[in-house]
Short mmCIF file of C-alpha atoms in Angstrom, two decimals:
data_model
loop_
_atom_site.label_atom_id
_atom_site.label_comp_id
_atom_site.label_asym_id
_atom_site.label_seq_id
_atom_site.Cartn_x
_atom_site.Cartn_y
_atom_site.Cartn_z
CA MET A 86 -68.33 -22.07 -10.62
CA ALA A 87 -71.46 -20.61 -12.22
CA THR A 88 -71.26 -17.63 -9.90
CA GLN A 89 -67.67 -16.91 -10.91
CA SER A 90 -68.66 -17.17 -14.57
CA ALA A 91 -71.56 -14.76 -14.02
CA GLN A 92 -69.26 -12.30 -12.26
CA ARG A 93 -66.73 -12.44 -15.10
CA THR A 94 -69.54 -11.76 -17.57
CA GLY A 95 -70.79 -8.95 -15.35
CA LEU A 96 -67.34 -7.38 -15.26
CA LEU A 97 -67.16 -7.46 -19.06
CA PHE A 98 -70.56 -5.77 -19.28
CA GLY A 99 -69.53 -3.24 -16.62
CA PHE A 100 -66.29 -2.33 -18.39
CA ALA A 101 -68.22 -2.03 -21.66
CA ALA A 102 -70.86 0.26 -20.12
CA TYR A 103 -68.54 2.63 -18.27
CA GLY A 104 -65.97 2.47 -21.05
CA MET A 105 -68.55 3.62 -23.59
CA TRP A 106 -69.77 6.38 -21.28
CA GLY A 107 -66.18 7.50 -20.76
CA LEU A 108 -65.45 7.56 -24.49
CA LEU A 109 -68.63 9.43 -25.46
CA PRO A 110 -66.71 12.76 -25.68
CA LEU A 111 -65.05 11.37 -28.81
CA TYR A 112 -68.48 10.85 -30.35
CA TRP A 113 -69.72 14.33 -29.48
CA HIS A 114 -66.41 15.83 -30.63
CA ALA A 115 -67.05 14.36 -34.10
CA LEU A 116 -70.21 16.51 -34.09
CA ALA A 117 -68.55 19.59 -32.60
CA ASP A 118 -69.37 21.74 -35.65
CA THR A 119 -73.07 21.14 -35.02
CA GLY A 120 -74.81 23.15 -32.32
CA ALA A 121 -75.17 21.38 -28.99
CA GLY A 122 -78.94 21.92 -29.07
CA GLU A 123 -79.31 20.13 -32.39
CA VAL A 124 -77.09 17.25 -31.31
CA LEU A 125 -79.09 16.91 -28.07
CA ALA A 126 -82.39 16.93 -29.97
CA HIS A 127 -81.17 14.20 -32.32
CA ARG A 128 -79.99 12.17 -29.33
CA MET A 129 -83.50 12.36 -27.88
CA VAL A 130 -85.36 11.72 -31.13
CA TRP A 131 -83.32 8.69 -32.17
CA SER A 132 -83.34 7.20 -28.67
CA LEU A 133 -87.08 6.46 -28.87
CA PRO A 134 -86.99 4.12 -31.92
CA THR A 135 -83.96 2.44 -30.34
CA ALA A 136 -85.97 1.88 -27.16
CA VAL A 137 -88.96 0.56 -29.14
CA VAL A 138 -86.76 -2.00 -30.92
CA ILE A 139 -85.29 -3.15 -27.59
CA LEU A 140 -88.74 -3.50 -26.03
CA ALA A 141 -89.99 -5.42 -29.07
CA LEU A 142 -87.06 -7.85 -28.83
CA LEU A 143 -87.65 -8.35 -25.11
CA ARG A 144 -91.47 -8.38 -25.49
CA ARG A 145 -91.87 -6.11 -22.49
CA TRP A 146 -94.90 -3.87 -22.90
CA SER A 147 -97.08 -4.56 -19.85
CA TRP A 148 -95.37 -1.85 -17.77
CA VAL A 149 -96.64 0.87 -20.16
CA THR A 150 -100.30 0.58 -19.15
CA GLU A 151 -99.33 0.29 -15.48
CA LEU A 152 -97.30 3.49 -15.74
CA ILE A 153 -100.14 5.39 -17.41
CA ARG A 154 -102.42 4.42 -14.52
CA ARG A 155 -99.98 5.95 -12.00
CA PRO A 156 -100.04 9.72 -12.63
CA LYS A 157 -97.66 10.47 -9.76
CA THR A 158 -95.01 8.13 -11.15
CA LEU A 159 -95.65 9.49 -14.63
CA GLY A 160 -94.99 12.99 -13.31
CA LEU A 161 -91.69 11.79 -11.84
CA VAL A 162 -90.76 10.31 -15.23
CA VAL A 163 -91.37 13.70 -16.86
CA LEU A 164 -89.21 15.37 -14.20
CA ALA A 165 -86.44 12.76 -14.64
CA ALA A 166 -86.52 13.29 -18.42
CA ALA A 167 -86.15 17.06 -17.95
CA VAL A 168 -83.22 16.71 -15.53
CA ILE A 169 -81.32 14.15 -17.62
CA SER A 170 -81.91 16.30 -20.72
CA LEU A 171 -80.17 19.18 -18.96
CA ASN A 172 -77.31 16.87 -17.98
CA TRP A 173 -76.95 15.57 -21.54
CA GLY A 174 -77.04 19.09 -22.96
CA LEU A 175 -74.32 20.32 -20.61
CA PHE A 176 -72.16 17.30 -21.42
CA ILE A 177 -72.47 17.74 -25.19
CA TRP A 178 -71.82 21.48 -24.90
CA SER A 179 -68.75 20.89 -22.70
CA VAL A 180 -67.08 18.89 -25.47
CA SER A 181 -67.58 21.64 -28.06
CA ALA A 182 -66.42 24.24 -25.50
CA ASP A 183 -63.20 22.32 -24.67
CA MET A 184 -64.31 21.69 -21.07
CA VAL A 185 -64.14 17.88 -20.95
CA LEU A 186 -61.93 18.00 -17.84
CA GLU A 187 -64.56 19.99 -15.97
CA SER A 188 -67.22 17.48 -17.03
CA SER A 189 -65.10 14.61 -15.76
CA LEU A 190 -64.67 16.44 -12.45
CA GLY A 191 -68.46 16.72 -12.22
CA TYR A 192 -68.87 12.95 -12.53
CA PHE A 193 -66.09 12.42 -9.98
CA ILE A 194 -67.95 14.73 -7.57
CA ASN A 195 -71.31 13.06 -8.24
CA PRO A 196 -71.01 10.29 -5.56
CA LEU A 197 -70.25 12.94 -2.93
CA VAL A 198 -73.29 15.00 -3.99
CA SER A 199 -75.46 11.86 -3.87
CA ILE A 200 -74.31 11.24 -0.30
CA ALA A 201 -75.11 14.85 0.61
CA PHE A 202 -78.60 14.42 -0.89
CA GLY A 203 -79.06 11.29 1.21
CA VAL A 204 -78.33 13.25 4.39
CA LEU A 205 -80.27 16.40 3.53
CA LEU A 206 -83.31 14.91 1.80
CA LEU A 207 -83.57 11.27 2.91
CA ARG A 208 -82.26 11.78 6.47
CA GLU A 209 -79.65 9.07 6.04
CA ARG A 210 -76.90 8.73 8.63
CA LEU A 211 -73.30 8.85 7.53
CA ARG A 212 -70.36 6.98 8.93
CA THR A 213 -67.33 9.00 10.03
CA ALA A 214 -65.34 8.19 6.88
CA GLN A 215 -68.24 9.34 4.70
CA TRP A 216 -68.34 12.68 6.53
CA VAL A 217 -64.60 13.05 5.98
CA ALA A 218 -64.98 12.27 2.25
CA VAL A 219 -67.75 14.85 1.82
CA GLY A 220 -65.67 17.42 3.70
CA VAL A 221 -62.62 16.81 1.50
CA GLY A 222 -64.82 17.10 -1.60
CA ALA A 223 -66.21 20.42 -0.38
CA LEU A 224 -62.65 21.61 0.26
CA ALA A 225 -61.77 20.74 -3.36
CA VAL A 226 -64.58 22.99 -4.61
CA VAL A 227 -63.36 25.82 -2.35
CA VAL A 228 -59.76 25.42 -3.55
CA MET A 229 -60.72 25.59 -7.22
CA SER A 230 -63.16 28.45 -6.63
CA VAL A 231 -60.46 30.53 -4.92
CA ALA A 232 -57.85 29.63 -7.56
CA TYR A 233 -60.07 30.51 -10.52
CA GLY A 234 -61.96 33.32 -8.85
CA LYS A 235 -65.30 31.63 -9.62
CA LEU A 236 -67.21 28.46 -8.84
CA PRO A 237 -66.56 25.46 -11.11
CA TRP A 238 -70.17 25.83 -12.22
CA LEU A 239 -70.08 23.24 -14.99
CA SER A 240 -68.68 20.51 -12.72
CA LEU A 241 -71.20 21.32 -9.99
CA SER A 242 -74.07 21.47 -12.50
CA MET A 243 -73.13 18.08 -13.95
CA ALA A 244 -72.89 16.55 -10.48
CA LEU A 245 -76.12 18.14 -9.21
CA THR A 246 -78.21 17.21 -12.25
CA PHE A 247 -77.01 13.61 -12.30
CA ALA A 248 -77.44 13.21 -8.53
CA THR A 249 -80.94 14.70 -8.81
CA TYR A 250 -81.70 12.28 -11.63
CA GLY A 251 -80.57 9.38 -9.46
CA LEU A 252 -82.73 10.61 -6.59
CA ILE A 253 -85.81 10.78 -8.82
CA LYS A 254 -85.10 7.35 -10.29
CA LYS A 255 -84.99 5.95 -6.78
CA HIS A 256 -88.69 6.82 -6.45
CA ILE A 257 -89.78 5.79 -9.96
CA LYS A 258 -88.66 2.16 -9.53
CA LEU A 259 -88.47 1.22 -13.22
CA ASP A 260 -85.59 -0.89 -14.46
CA GLY A 261 -82.99 0.42 -16.90
CA VAL A 262 -84.70 -0.40 -20.21
CA GLU A 263 -88.17 0.60 -19.02
CA GLY A 264 -86.95 3.85 -17.47
CA PHE A 265 -84.95 4.73 -20.58
CA SER A 266 -87.96 4.03 -22.80
CA ALA A 267 -90.35 6.09 -20.68
CA GLU A 268 -87.99 9.06 -20.52
CA THR A 269 -87.22 9.05 -24.24
CA ALA A 270 -90.96 8.92 -24.96
CA VAL A 271 -91.31 12.15 -22.95
CA GLN A 272 -88.35 13.74 -24.72
CA PHE A 273 -89.37 12.76 -28.24
CA LEU A 274 -92.02 15.35 -29.19
CA PRO A 275 -90.23 18.47 -27.82
CA ALA A 276 -87.00 17.35 -29.49
CA LEU A 277 -88.75 16.59 -32.80
CA GLY A 278 -90.46 19.98 -32.66
CA PHE A 279 -87.09 21.68 -32.18
CA LEU A 280 -85.60 19.83 -35.16
CA VAL A 281 -88.57 20.78 -37.35
CA TYR A 282 -88.09 24.39 -36.26
CA LEU A 283 -84.40 24.25 -37.23
CA GLY A 284 -85.33 22.74 -40.60
CA VAL A 285 -87.89 25.46 -41.33
CA ARG A 286 -85.30 28.12 -40.51
CA GLY A 287 -82.71 26.41 -42.69
CA ASP A 288 -80.37 25.85 -39.74
CA SER A 289 -80.53 22.04 -39.68
CA SER A 290 -77.34 20.19 -40.58
CA PHE A 291 -78.95 16.75 -40.84
CA THR A 292 -79.58 16.90 -44.59
CA THR A 293 -76.90 19.40 -45.58
CA ASP A 294 -73.61 18.06 -44.14
CA GLY A 295 -73.39 14.72 -45.90
CA LEU A 296 -74.40 11.12 -45.28
CA GLY A 297 -71.67 10.45 -42.68
CA HIS A 298 -72.82 13.38 -40.58
CA ALA A 299 -76.46 12.29 -40.81
CA LEU A 300 -75.54 8.75 -39.73
CA LEU A 301 -73.60 10.08 -36.74
CA LEU A 302 -76.66 12.05 -35.62
CA ALA A 303 -78.99 9.09 -36.20
CA CYS A 304 -76.75 6.69 -34.27
CA ALA A 305 -76.84 8.94 -31.19
CA GLY A 306 -79.78 6.88 -29.95
CA VAL A 307 -77.76 3.67 -30.12
CA ALA A 308 -74.80 5.39 -28.45
CA THR A 309 -77.17 6.34 -25.63
CA ALA A 310 -78.92 2.98 -25.28
CA LEU A 311 -76.03 0.49 -25.55
CA PRO A 312 -74.12 1.50 -22.39
CA LEU A 313 -77.41 1.53 -20.48
CA ILE A 314 -78.17 -2.03 -21.58
CA PHE A 315 -74.64 -3.17 -20.71
CA PHE A 316 -74.96 -1.48 -17.32
CA GLY A 317 -78.24 -3.28 -16.61
CA SER A 318 -76.62 -6.60 -17.51
CA ALA A 319 -73.69 -5.85 -15.18
CA ALA A 320 -75.89 -4.73 -12.31
CA VAL A 321 -77.72 -8.08 -12.04
CA ARG A 322 -74.44 -10.04 -11.98
CA LEU A 323 -72.18 -7.96 -9.75
CA PRO A 324 -72.34 -6.81 -6.11
CA LEU A 325 -73.03 -3.14 -5.52
CA SER A 326 -69.52 -2.60 -4.15
CA THR A 327 -68.05 -3.66 -7.51
CA ILE A 328 -70.49 -1.44 -9.43
CA GLY A 329 -69.46 1.42 -7.14
CA LEU A 330 -65.82 0.95 -8.10
CA LEU A 331 -66.56 0.63 -11.80
CA GLN A 332 -68.44 3.95 -11.86
CA TYR A 333 -65.13 5.83 -11.60
CA LEU A 334 -64.00 4.42 -14.95
CA ALA A 335 -66.16 6.81 -17.02
CA PRO A 336 -64.82 10.09 -15.56
CA ALA A 337 -61.31 8.59 -15.54
CA PHE A 338 -61.52 7.94 -19.29
CA MET A 339 -62.93 11.44 -19.80
CA PHE A 340 -60.06 12.89 -17.79
CA VAL A 341 -57.48 11.07 -19.92
CA LEU A 342 -59.23 12.21 -23.11
CA GLY A 343 -59.25 15.81 -21.90
CA LEU A 344 -55.50 15.69 -21.29
CA THR A 345 -54.23 13.61 -24.21
CA VAL A 346 -56.74 14.01 -27.04
CA PHE A 347 -58.29 17.44 -26.51
CA HIS A 348 -55.11 18.92 -24.94
CA GLU A 349 -56.96 20.97 -22.33
CA GLU A 350 -54.94 22.95 -19.81
CA MET A 351 -54.21 21.45 -16.40
CA PRO A 352 -52.69 24.20 -14.22
CA PRO A 353 -51.50 23.42 -10.66
CA GLU A 354 -54.72 24.68 -9.04
CA ARG A 355 -56.77 22.28 -11.14
CA TRP A 356 -54.45 19.41 -10.21
CA ALA A 357 -54.93 20.37 -6.56
CA GLY A 358 -58.71 20.29 -6.93
CA PHE A 359 -58.72 16.96 -8.74
CA GLY A 360 -56.28 15.56 -6.19
CA LEU A 361 -58.57 16.45 -3.30
CA VAL A 362 -61.58 14.92 -5.07
CA TRP A 363 -59.63 11.73 -5.74
CA LEU A 364 -58.60 11.63 -2.08
CA ALA A 365 -62.25 11.95 -1.08
CA LEU A 366 -63.21 9.11 -3.43
CA CYS A 367 -60.41 6.92 -2.06
CA ILE A 368 -61.75 7.45 1.48
CA LEU A 369 -65.28 6.73 0.28
CA THR A 370 -64.23 3.57 -1.56
CA TRP A 371 -62.16 2.30 1.38
CA ASP A 372 -65.11 2.84 3.72
CA ALA A 373 -67.54 1.10 1.34
CA LEU A 374 -65.27 -1.92 0.91
CA ARG A 375 -64.65 -2.15 4.67
CA ASN A 376 -68.37 -1.94 5.39
CA ALA A 377 -69.16 -4.57 2.75
CA ARG A 378 -66.49 -6.87 4.20
CA ARG A 379 -67.94 -6.46 7.68
CA GLY A 380 -71.40 -7.18 6.32
CA ARG A 381 -70.23 -10.41 4.69
CA ALA A 382 -68.44 -11.44 7.89
CA ALA A 383 -71.61 -10.80 9.91
CA LEU A 384 -73.66 -12.91 7.49
CA ARG A 385 -71.16 -15.78 7.71
CA ALA A 386 -71.18 -15.58 11.51
CA ALA A 387 -74.98 -15.61 11.58
CA ALA A 388 -75.08 -18.61 9.21
CA GLU A 389 -72.56 -20.45 11.40
CA ARG A 390 -74.57 -19.74 14.54
CA ALA A 391 -77.72 -20.99 12.84
CA ARG A 392 -75.91 -24.17 11.78
CA VAL A 393 -74.55 -24.82 15.27
CA GLN A 394 -77.93 -24.15 16.86
CA GLY A 395 -79.55 -26.48 14.35
CA GLU A 396 -77.10 -29.27 15.15
CA GLU A 397 -77.52 -28.75 18.89
CA GLY A 398 -81.30 -28.77 18.50
CA ALA A 399 -81.18 -32.01 16.52
CA ALA A 400 -78.86 -33.64 19.09
CA SER A 401 -81.17 -32.55 21.92
CA ALA A 402 -84.19 -34.01 20.15
CA VAL A 403 -82.39 -37.34 19.63
CA ALA A 404 -81.39 -37.39 23.32
CA GLU A 405 -84.98 -36.75 24.41
CA VAL A 406 -86.25 -39.58 22.25
CA SER A 407 -83.62 -42.02 23.47
CA GLU A 408 -84.24 -41.16 27.14
CA ALA A 409 -88.05 -41.39 26.88
CA PRO A 410 -89.63 -44.52 28.58
CA GLU A 411 -90.62 -47.24 26.19
CA ARG A 412 -94.37 -47.31 25.68
CA PRO A 413 -96.24 -50.62 25.42
CA ALA A 414 -97.22 -51.59 21.93
CA ALA A 415 -100.80 -50.84 21.03
CA LYS A 416 -103.19 -53.78 21.18
CA PRO A 417 -104.69 -54.84 17.86
#
């Protein structure tokens, strides 16, 4: 009963995390009149105090000194911060450039790129269905490239940067809050320097566009941290297969926003490309669920064999004791 309750709570956290990520274009659209660089810098600057407050509430500081003593891991944190900064910047710019649909396509493609990274860089072996999914995803890129006469560079850039970020995080081995805090600490000074530069030039909108605008910029840190916290809470309560399904919610919300709120064009060739990507993700999801089901069945079979062997072993021991000759009682 407790497990079911934990899973229900995990689902709520998961929907909250991916729902917030999927609705972020609405937030960045409210700041569309501000340059993407300034919005990105504010997102970085205000994320650090948000992270500090979270760490203070959780009383989790010991990892900081351990990280400083590991220069290789610290270097990976710097690299992860640079890659995710590029991803954030592209995402914010895509909203102001009316390219939310292409951003959503990038996050749909991301699982396929991650699989390709696993094969090329980590020498992982793919199952047949996974190869088919990657092939269909590659075909989608070809179809859209031929239809538009150019590569869907924004979608590919979003997918590549986020997949690269995931690959780096795999080697850093910090949890969500700690990783977020370390990366925002790296981002803080360059972002603050850029904002000071804008202020000196008179190009900063933080103090000139009203209190509401300033609050929107300042709350960018909270908008960044909250879904990450919700995701971490979901991840410890839900199986990976469920998390894998939930990850499609964010680009799905972005896709709906692009169509219904931002009224971006969806010509037939774009529908064809999205359709192929969705087909690839359906194959990938079906294969993951089938493999997870087989894994659970194998675990149940192993547990049953262990139980039977245990009962047979106990029965054999009882038989040996009962058949053993009675020994004379020891003399006092």
